[in-house]
mmCIF file of C-alpha atoms and ligand atoms in Angstrom:
data_model
loop_
_atom_site.group_PDB
_atom_site.id
_atom_site.type_symbol
_atom_site.label_atom_id
_atom_site.label_comp_id
_atom_site.label_asym_id
_atom_site.label_seq_id
_atom_site.Cartn_x
_atom_site.Cartn_y
_atom_site.Cartn_z
ATOM 1 C CA UNK A 1 15.689 -54.005 -3.656
ATOM 2 C CA UNK A 2 19.084 -52.708 -1.765
ATOM 3 C CA UNK A 3 18.436 -49.713 -4.177
ATOM 4 C CA UNK A 4 15.088 -49.072 -3.571
ATOM 5 C CA UNK A 5 15.555 -49.329 0.501
ATOM 6 C CA UNK A 6 18.224 -46.567 -0.172
ATOM 7 C CA UNK A 7 16.122 -44.443 -2.388
ATOM 8 C CA UNK A 8 13.710 -44.754 0.302
ATOM 9 C CA UNK A 9 15.836 -43.733 2.884
ATOM 10 C CA UNK A 10 17.334 -40.754 1.068
ATOM 11 C CA UNK A 11 13.287 -39.883 0.468
ATOM 12 C CA UNK A 12 13.199 -39.981 4.489
ATOM 13 C CA UNK A 13 15.738 -37.820 5.310
ATOM 14 C CA UNK A 14 15.125 -35.548 2.980
ATOM 15 C CA UNK A 15 11.755 -34.858 4.024
ATOM 16 C CA UNK A 16 12.851 -34.756 7.683
ATOM 17 C CA UNK A 17 15.282 -31.912 6.744
ATOM 18 C CA UNK A 18 12.828 -30.213 4.829
ATOM 19 C CA UNK A 19 9.951 -30.358 7.397
ATOM 20 C CA UNK A 20 12.823 -29.179 10.616
ATOM 21 C CA UNK A 21 12.860 -25.755 11.256
ATOM 22 C CA UNK A 22 16.911 -24.954 10.345
ATOM 23 C CA UNK A 23 16.882 -21.749 12.282
ATOM 24 C CA UNK A 24 19.943 -22.991 14.050
ATOM 25 C CA UNK A 25 21.800 -23.482 10.636
ATOM 26 C CA UNK A 26 23.355 -21.830 8.520
ATOM 27 C CA UNK A 27 20.972 -22.330 5.884
ATOM 28 C CA UNK A 28 17.361 -20.535 6.730
ATOM 29 C CA UNK A 29 15.120 -22.578 4.321
ATOM 30 C CA UNK A 30 14.749 -18.153 3.542
ATOM 31 C CA UNK A 31 15.272 -15.996 0.682
ATOM 32 C CA UNK A 32 16.255 -12.822 1.015
ATOM 33 C CA UNK A 33 15.367 -10.140 -1.506
ATOM 34 C CA UNK A 34 18.301 -7.556 -2.984
ATOM 35 C CA UNK A 35 18.040 -5.105 -5.504
ATOM 36 C CA UNK A 36 20.309 -7.642 -7.404
ATOM 37 C CA UNK A 37 17.771 -10.868 -7.241
ATOM 38 C CA UNK A 38 17.046 -13.021 -3.923
ATOM 39 C CA UNK A 39 19.697 -14.912 -2.123
ATOM 40 C CA UNK A 40 19.687 -17.228 1.176
ATOM 41 C CA UNK A 41 19.238 -15.028 4.354
ATOM 42 C CA UNK A 42 21.239 -17.529 5.339
ATOM 43 C CA UNK A 43 24.266 -15.945 3.103
ATOM 44 C CA UNK A 44 24.186 -12.484 3.609
ATOM 45 C CA UNK A 45 27.846 -12.448 5.722
ATOM 46 C CA UNK A 46 28.391 -9.104 7.712
ATOM 47 C CA UNK A 47 25.012 -7.057 8.001
ATOM 48 C CA UNK A 48 23.991 -3.363 8.319
ATOM 49 C CA UNK A 49 20.229 -3.722 9.270
ATOM 50 C CA UNK A 50 18.868 -0.165 8.923
ATOM 51 C CA UNK A 51 21.041 2.184 7.201
ATOM 52 C CA UNK A 52 20.359 5.020 4.066
ATOM 53 C CA UNK A 53 22.539 5.043 1.285
ATOM 54 C CA UNK A 54 21.309 7.814 0.195
ATOM 55 C CA UNK A 55 17.483 10.077 1.142
ATOM 56 C CA UNK A 56 15.593 13.123 0.671
ATOM 57 C CA UNK A 57 14.113 12.970 4.446
ATOM 58 C CA UNK A 58 13.659 17.246 4.725
ATOM 59 C CA UNK A 59 11.947 18.310 1.138
ATOM 60 C CA UNK A 60 9.053 18.692 -0.290
ATOM 61 C CA UNK A 61 7.091 15.299 -1.036
ATOM 62 C CA UNK A 62 6.697 16.085 -4.230
ATOM 63 C CA UNK A 63 10.373 16.430 -4.547
ATOM 64 C CA UNK A 64 12.341 13.570 -2.505
ATOM 65 C CA UNK A 65 12.462 11.029 -6.260
ATOM 66 C CA UNK A 66 14.729 14.096 -7.162
ATOM 67 C CA UNK A 67 18.807 13.591 -7.136
ATOM 68 C CA UNK A 68 21.928 14.597 -8.605
ATOM 69 C CA UNK A 69 22.812 11.467 -9.503
ATOM 70 C CA UNK A 70 26.105 11.954 -11.550
ATOM 71 C CA UNK A 71 27.015 13.626 -8.141
ATOM 72 C CA UNK A 72 25.775 11.264 -5.411
ATOM 73 C CA UNK A 73 27.415 8.493 -6.818
ATOM 74 C CA UNK A 74 30.884 10.425 -6.779
ATOM 75 C CA UNK A 75 30.275 11.052 -2.678
ATOM 76 C CA UNK A 76 28.198 7.127 -1.733
ATOM 77 C CA UNK A 77 30.432 4.974 -4.291
ATOM 78 C CA UNK A 78 33.876 4.824 -2.520
ATOM 79 C CA UNK A 79 31.992 5.209 0.672
ATOM 80 C CA UNK A 80 29.969 1.848 0.138
ATOM 81 C CA UNK A 81 33.408 0.324 -0.879
ATOM 82 C CA UNK A 82 34.957 1.670 1.764
ATOM 83 C CA UNK A 83 32.495 -0.062 4.038
ATOM 84 C CA UNK A 84 32.432 -3.203 1.521
ATOM 85 C CA UNK A 85 36.814 -2.982 2.418
ATOM 86 C CA UNK A 86 35.713 -3.246 6.112
ATOM 87 C CA UNK A 87 33.975 -6.351 6.162
ATOM 88 C CA UNK A 88 30.140 -5.064 5.881
ATOM 89 C CA UNK A 89 28.652 -7.415 3.208
ATOM 90 C CA UNK A 90 24.650 -6.337 3.008
ATOM 91 C CA UNK A 91 22.502 -3.208 3.957
ATOM 92 C CA UNK A 92 19.400 -2.855 5.073
ATOM 93 C CA UNK A 93 18.311 0.547 2.758
ATOM 94 C CA UNK A 94 15.771 2.060 4.951
ATOM 95 C CA UNK A 95 15.014 4.939 2.414
ATOM 96 C CA UNK A 96 10.985 4.800 1.731
ATOM 97 C CA UNK A 97 8.806 5.914 -0.765
ATOM 98 C CA UNK A 98 8.045 9.406 -0.366
ATOM 99 C CA UNK A 99 10.862 10.511 1.117
ATOM 100 C CA UNK A 100 14.094 9.480 -1.524
ATOM 101 C CA UNK A 101 13.697 5.485 -1.958
ATOM 102 C CA UNK A 102 15.126 5.302 -5.778
ATOM 103 C CA UNK A 103 15.711 1.518 -6.507
ATOM 104 C CA UNK A 104 17.605 2.207 -9.377
ATOM 105 C CA UNK A 105 20.075 4.318 -8.216
ATOM 106 C CA UNK A 106 20.590 1.401 -5.539
ATOM 107 C CA UNK A 107 20.860 -0.802 -7.762
ATOM 108 C CA UNK A 108 24.094 0.863 -9.221
ATOM 109 C CA UNK A 109 25.522 1.177 -6.081
ATOM 110 C CA UNK A 110 25.072 -2.357 -5.044
ATOM 111 C CA UNK A 111 26.355 -2.938 -9.047
ATOM 112 C CA UNK A 112 29.637 -0.869 -8.660
ATOM 113 C CA UNK A 113 30.533 -1.892 -4.756
ATOM 114 C CA UNK A 114 29.792 -5.616 -4.549
ATOM 115 C CA UNK A 115 27.909 -4.579 -1.656
ATOM 116 C CA UNK A 116 23.986 -6.637 -1.544
ATOM 117 C CA UNK A 117 21.376 -4.164 -0.808
ATOM 118 C CA UNK A 118 17.808 -4.883 0.272
ATOM 119 C CA UNK A 119 15.325 -2.061 -0.439
ATOM 120 C CA UNK A 120 11.965 -1.869 0.955
ATOM 121 C CA UNK A 121 8.204 -0.986 0.420
ATOM 122 C CA UNK A 122 5.459 1.010 3.077
ATOM 123 C CA UNK A 123 4.537 4.669 3.845
ATOM 124 C CA UNK A 124 6.571 5.711 5.802
ATOM 125 C CA UNK A 125 3.564 8.144 8.703
ATOM 126 C CA UNK A 126 5.817 9.710 11.389
ATOM 127 C CA UNK A 127 7.618 13.180 11.054
ATOM 128 C CA UNK A 128 4.040 14.657 11.683
ATOM 129 C CA UNK A 129 2.382 12.483 8.291
ATOM 130 C CA UNK A 130 4.455 14.918 6.023
ATOM 131 C CA UNK A 131 5.775 11.783 4.096
ATOM 132 C CA UNK A 132 1.752 10.067 3.446
ATOM 133 C CA UNK A 133 0.060 10.816 0.295
ATOM 134 C CA UNK A 134 -3.004 11.397 -0.222
ATOM 135 C CA UNK A 135 -4.077 8.660 -1.148
ATOM 136 C CA UNK A 136 -3.170 6.163 1.995
ATOM 137 C CA UNK A 137 -6.279 8.576 3.479
ATOM 138 C CA UNK A 138 -8.599 7.209 1.264
ATOM 139 C CA UNK A 139 -7.929 4.056 1.111
ATOM 140 C CA UNK A 140 -9.058 0.670 2.653
ATOM 141 C CA UNK A 141 -5.917 -1.052 4.455
ATOM 142 C CA UNK A 142 -6.364 -4.305 2.144
ATOM 143 C CA UNK A 143 -5.871 -1.809 -1.042
ATOM 144 C CA UNK A 144 -2.810 -0.150 0.398
ATOM 145 C CA UNK A 145 -1.598 -3.602 1.071
ATOM 146 C CA UNK A 146 -2.484 -4.935 -2.682
ATOM 147 C CA UNK A 147 -0.230 -2.037 -3.655
ATOM 148 C CA UNK A 148 2.986 -3.416 -1.504
ATOM 149 C CA UNK A 149 2.004 -6.672 -2.583
ATOM 150 C CA UNK A 150 2.240 -5.790 -5.989
ATOM 151 C CA UNK A 151 5.738 -4.089 -5.439
ATOM 152 C CA UNK A 152 6.454 -7.129 -3.685
ATOM 153 C CA UNK A 153 5.364 -9.223 -7.290
ATOM 154 C CA UNK A 154 6.248 -6.966 -9.828
ATOM 155 C CA UNK A 155 8.956 -4.901 -8.677
ATOM 156 C CA UNK A 156 9.144 -1.160 -7.365
ATOM 157 C CA UNK A 157 8.449 1.610 -9.868
ATOM 158 C CA UNK A 158 8.828 -0.159 -13.534
ATOM 159 C CA UNK A 159 12.100 -1.542 -12.181
ATOM 160 C CA UNK A 160 11.528 -4.940 -11.746
ATOM 161 C CA UNK A 161 13.579 -4.173 -8.459
ATOM 162 C CA UNK A 162 11.536 -6.094 -5.463
ATOM 163 C CA UNK A 163 11.742 -4.661 -2.214
ATOM 164 C CA UNK A 164 12.805 -7.030 0.531
ATOM 165 C CA UNK A 165 11.329 -5.455 3.637
ATOM 166 C CA UNK A 166 8.283 -2.765 4.969
ATOM 167 C CA UNK A 167 8.971 0.361 6.435
ATOM 168 C CA UNK A 168 6.299 1.886 8.311
ATOM 169 C CA UNK A 169 6.327 4.865 11.124
ATOM 170 C CA UNK A 170 4.450 5.892 13.626
ATOM 171 C CA UNK A 171 4.713 9.409 15.175
ATOM 172 C CA UNK A 172 4.851 10.104 18.624
ATOM 173 C CA UNK A 173 2.606 10.460 21.349
ATOM 174 C CA UNK A 174 -1.107 7.656 21.428
ATOM 175 C CA UNK A 175 -0.972 6.307 17.605
ATOM 176 C CA UNK A 176 -2.899 8.302 14.788
ATOM 177 C CA UNK A 177 -5.370 6.276 13.152
ATOM 178 C CA UNK A 178 -3.273 6.818 9.595
ATOM 179 C CA UNK A 179 -0.420 5.429 11.910
ATOM 180 C CA UNK A 180 -2.192 2.342 12.595
ATOM 181 C CA UNK A 181 -4.120 1.843 9.332
ATOM 182 C CA UNK A 182 -0.617 2.148 7.989
ATOM 183 C CA UNK A 183 0.248 -0.854 9.718
ATOM 184 C CA UNK A 184 -2.798 -2.665 9.204
ATOM 185 C CA UNK A 185 -2.178 -3.075 5.796
ATOM 186 C CA UNK A 186 1.704 -3.974 6.655
ATOM 187 C CA UNK A 187 0.770 -7.050 8.525
ATOM 188 C CA UNK A 188 -1.818 -7.759 6.165
ATOM 189 C CA UNK A 189 1.322 -7.940 3.597
ATOM 190 C CA UNK A 190 3.197 -9.649 5.199
ATOM 191 C CA UNK A 191 -0.332 -12.333 4.972
ATOM 192 C CA UNK A 192 0.733 -12.726 1.520
ATOM 193 C CA UNK A 193 4.422 -12.236 1.085
ATOM 194 C CA UNK A 194 5.871 -13.372 4.249
ATOM 195 C CA UNK A 195 8.096 -9.685 3.839
ATOM 196 C CA UNK A 196 9.053 -8.436 7.586
ATOM 197 C CA UNK A 197 7.327 -5.017 9.425
ATOM 198 C CA UNK A 198 10.155 -2.856 10.220
ATOM 199 C CA UNK A 199 8.428 0.174 12.015
ATOM 200 C CA UNK A 200 10.235 3.684 13.237
ATOM 201 C CA UNK A 201 8.824 3.603 17.069
ATOM 202 C CA UNK A 202 11.172 5.065 18.344
ATOM 203 C CA UNK A 203 10.618 5.538 23.054
ATOM 204 C CA UNK A 204 6.468 4.919 22.366
ATOM 205 C CA UNK A 205 5.251 1.849 24.045
ATOM 206 C CA UNK A 206 1.518 3.087 23.066
ATOM 207 C CA UNK A 207 2.437 2.278 19.935
ATOM 208 C CA UNK A 208 4.709 -0.420 20.982
ATOM 209 C CA UNK A 209 1.219 -2.153 22.317
ATOM 210 C CA UNK A 210 -0.631 -1.640 19.856
ATOM 211 C CA UNK A 211 1.536 -2.645 16.844
ATOM 212 C CA UNK A 212 1.352 -6.021 19.091
ATOM 213 C CA UNK A 213 -2.627 -5.921 19.536
ATOM 214 C CA UNK A 214 -3.058 -5.589 15.696
ATOM 215 C CA UNK A 215 -0.463 -8.322 15.484
ATOM 216 C CA UNK A 216 -2.129 -10.767 17.645
ATOM 217 C CA UNK A 217 -5.617 -9.670 15.888
ATOM 218 C CA UNK A 218 -4.271 -11.464 12.541
ATOM 219 C CA UNK A 219 -2.757 -14.087 14.412
ATOM 220 C CA UNK A 220 0.796 -12.887 12.976
ATOM 221 C CA UNK A 221 3.856 -13.707 15.213
ATOM 222 C CA UNK A 222 5.922 -10.974 16.806
ATOM 223 C CA UNK A 223 8.928 -12.589 14.954
ATOM 224 C CA UNK A 224 7.589 -10.747 11.301
ATOM 225 C CA UNK A 225 7.876 -7.179 13.187
ATOM 226 C CA UNK A 226 10.781 -4.686 14.343
ATOM 227 C CA UNK A 227 10.920 -2.282 16.640
ATOM 228 C CA UNK A 228 12.712 0.397 14.802
ATOM 229 C CA UNK A 229 14.896 2.891 16.415
ATOM 230 C CA UNK A 230 14.046 1.247 20.383
ATOM 231 C CA UNK A 231 17.644 2.127 21.370
ATOM 232 C CA UNK A 232 15.889 5.729 22.258
ATOM 233 C CA UNK A 233 13.234 3.813 24.950
ATOM 234 C CA UNK A 234 15.202 4.142 27.961
ATOM 235 C CA UNK A 235 13.814 1.275 29.752
ATOM 236 C CA UNK A 236 15.244 -2.174 28.978
ATOM 237 C CA UNK A 237 13.144 -4.499 30.691
ATOM 238 C CA UNK A 238 10.819 -3.174 28.277
ATOM 239 C CA UNK A 239 12.882 -3.881 25.664
ATOM 240 C CA UNK A 240 13.485 -7.363 26.702
ATOM 241 C CA UNK A 241 9.593 -8.763 27.312
ATOM 242 C CA UNK A 242 8.969 -7.226 23.876
ATOM 243 C CA UNK A 243 12.269 -9.475 22.638
ATOM 244 C CA UNK A 244 10.979 -12.361 24.740
ATOM 245 C CA UNK A 245 7.522 -12.471 22.672
ATOM 246 C CA UNK A 246 9.726 -12.284 19.849
ATOM 247 C CA UNK A 247 9.935 -9.175 18.567
ATOM 248 C CA UNK A 248 13.316 -7.630 16.752
ATOM 249 C CA UNK A 249 14.924 -5.155 18.823
ATOM 250 C CA UNK A 250 17.052 -3.253 16.917
ATOM 251 C CA UNK A 251 19.018 -0.774 18.361
ATOM 252 C CA UNK A 252 20.275 1.115 15.083
ATOM 253 C CA UNK A 253 22.318 4.629 16.472
ATOM 254 C CA UNK A 254 25.688 3.030 17.250
ATOM 255 C CA UNK A 255 27.937 6.467 17.368
ATOM 256 C CA UNK A 256 31.884 6.357 17.511
ATOM 257 C CA UNK A 257 30.866 7.901 21.230
ATOM 258 C CA UNK A 258 28.462 5.515 22.812
ATOM 259 C CA UNK A 259 29.784 2.483 22.230
ATOM 260 C CA UNK A 260 30.020 1.670 26.048
ATOM 261 C CA UNK A 261 26.024 2.126 25.708
ATOM 262 C CA UNK A 262 25.745 -0.724 23.326
ATOM 263 C CA UNK A 263 27.767 -3.379 25.302
ATOM 264 C CA UNK A 264 26.059 -2.255 28.327
ATOM 265 C CA UNK A 265 23.007 -2.664 26.477
ATOM 266 C CA UNK A 266 24.363 -6.339 24.340
ATOM 267 C CA UNK A 267 25.485 -7.800 28.070
ATOM 268 C CA UNK A 268 22.117 -7.296 29.593
ATOM 269 C CA UNK A 269 20.599 -9.236 25.738
ATOM 270 C CA UNK A 270 23.215 -12.194 26.492
ATOM 271 C CA UNK A 271 22.315 -12.478 30.230
ATOM 272 C CA UNK A 272 18.843 -12.975 29.990
ATOM 273 C CA UNK A 273 19.663 -14.994 26.324
ATOM 274 C CA UNK A 274 18.057 -12.831 24.295
ATOM 275 C CA UNK A 275 20.434 -11.611 22.016
ATOM 276 C CA UNK A 276 19.636 -13.455 18.777
ATOM 277 C CA UNK A 277 16.895 -11.233 19.049
ATOM 278 C CA UNK A 278 18.408 -7.883 18.533
ATOM 279 C CA UNK A 279 20.119 -6.158 15.520
ATOM 280 C CA UNK A 280 22.279 -3.910 15.602
ATOM 281 C CA UNK A 281 22.878 -0.760 13.032
ATOM 282 C CA UNK A 282 23.751 2.917 12.683
ATOM 283 C CA UNK A 283 20.455 4.688 10.648
ATOM 284 C CA UNK A 284 23.464 6.455 8.984
ATOM 285 C CA UNK A 285 23.111 8.147 5.895
ATOM 286 C CA UNK A 286 26.020 8.197 2.558
ATOM 287 C CA UNK A 287 23.882 11.175 0.886
ATOM 288 C CA UNK A 288 21.081 12.853 3.706
ATOM 289 C CA UNK A 289 19.971 15.513 0.609
ATOM 290 C CA UNK A 290 23.170 16.184 -0.597
ATOM 291 C CA UNK A 291 25.178 17.132 2.853
ATOM 292 C CA UNK A 292 27.835 15.413 4.811
ATOM 293 C CA UNK A 293 28.329 11.755 5.186
ATOM 294 C CA UNK A 294 26.111 10.441 8.619
ATOM 295 C CA UNK A 295 29.040 7.951 9.246
ATOM 296 C CA UNK A 296 28.131 4.451 9.550
ATOM 297 C CA UNK A 297 31.309 2.644 9.555
ATOM 298 C CA UNK A 298 31.279 2.634 13.522
ATOM 299 C CA UNK A 299 30.050 -1.013 14.252
ATOM 300 C CA UNK A 300 33.176 -2.190 12.231
ATOM 301 C CA UNK A 301 35.747 -0.130 13.978
ATOM 302 C CA UNK A 302 34.951 0.641 17.225
ATOM 303 C CA UNK A 303 32.020 -1.490 18.378
ATOM 304 C CA UNK A 304 33.300 -4.805 16.906
ATOM 305 C CA UNK A 305 36.840 -4.012 19.334
ATOM 306 C CA UNK A 306 35.000 -3.333 22.136
ATOM 307 C CA UNK A 307 32.946 -6.571 21.810
ATOM 308 C CA UNK A 308 35.878 -8.535 21.381
ATOM 309 C CA UNK A 309 37.625 -6.814 24.312
ATOM 310 C CA UNK A 310 34.385 -7.115 26.689
ATOM 311 C CA UNK A 311 34.218 -11.114 26.192
ATOM 312 C CA UNK A 312 32.171 -11.607 23.025
ATOM 313 C CA UNK A 313 32.328 -14.353 21.410
ATOM 314 C CA UNK A 314 33.378 -14.581 17.362
ATOM 315 C CA UNK A 315 29.651 -17.163 17.552
ATOM 316 C CA UNK A 316 27.730 -14.226 18.984
ATOM 317 C CA UNK A 317 29.142 -11.632 16.653
ATOM 318 C CA UNK A 318 28.212 -13.911 14.268
ATOM 319 C CA UNK A 319 24.510 -13.860 16.231
ATOM 320 C CA UNK A 320 23.802 -10.253 15.670
ATOM 321 C CA UNK A 321 25.252 -9.067 12.926
ATOM 322 C CA UNK A 322 24.621 -12.543 10.084
ATOM 323 C CA UNK A 323 22.339 -14.888 11.823
ATOM 324 C CA UNK A 324 19.694 -12.777 13.058
ATOM 325 C CA UNK A 325 19.131 -10.435 10.436
ATOM 326 C CA UNK A 326 19.093 -13.035 7.731
ATOM 327 C CA UNK A 327 15.916 -14.711 10.067
ATOM 328 C CA UNK A 328 14.238 -11.123 10.513
ATOM 329 C CA UNK A 329 14.699 -10.220 6.958
ATOM 330 C CA UNK A 330 14.161 -13.276 5.436
ATOM 331 C CA UNK A 331 11.115 -13.595 3.743
ATOM 332 C CA UNK A 332 8.923 -16.160 5.579
ATOM 333 C CA UNK A 333 5.027 -16.118 6.755
ATOM 334 C CA UNK A 334 4.962 -15.983 10.138
ATOM 335 C CA UNK A 335 1.786 -16.900 11.983
ATOM 336 C CA UNK A 336 1.688 -16.602 15.699
ATOM 337 C CA UNK A 337 1.854 -19.911 18.034
ATOM 338 C CA UNK A 338 -0.817 -21.062 19.734
HETATM 339 ZN ZN1 ZN B 401 16.520 5.593 8.793
#
């Protein structure tokens, strides 16, 4: 009899655990899809939330898939190893399809360095639409969503490697029909897959409002959405407003010479108790069309010491660089809260 009581107790305890939101714990009940397979989103270590291991941004759309792989590996792998030695454990790679995404190359870099790499699906709508393929104009949001959900289920370009998030983009100015359509496709894909929607938006409040409106229309929480290049927008109050609605604020332009600016902004987010909505990165590129590396180690070498000097605790640092990326990118369908 005792044994039955005990079993029931364990069972109740298990149900209670499974039912509670463990967002404050280490295990998030969410998976993160890396190029080497799924990992627990609570186990990603120190993460850079927006970088490029390589890209062909600038080349014509039909040439961006091609890399001289031997030369690329010679440049990128030692740099990625250096980052790993500095403590970087996970990198979210923002090179989208049609400007140089190659899941197989990312897998080789990950295997050679021990860094976890997360790649993406979606279509990049900025750069005056030069990386939007023709079919995107003809298809419905539902058809585009089916393509991205298929990559999520079955892998990218026959590699079996699955994307971990969506990368989209809005041009500056009033949001165009194609940018809005691609975003709507992203929201539909989120509802099927739980992938997060990261959107190159920059300093464009109209685009932010448009994206929030489309999320709202489909009853998806802003927690499923990342405002990429939010650091380009000078009005910090607007960033705070978006963060308080649940959106992820990606401050992704850290450089050795702008550390103070980042400390100032992070202090404001801390004061407003919104540090749990911030993602930090460099938007670096280890192979920008084969040119010199646009570095992404200033966070490790310059920002982290400055954060400590300015009184940020180890717990807050872990929040920004480990817990927030795990929460932001962990696979989960996030319906709007009533
Ligand atoms: Zn980028």
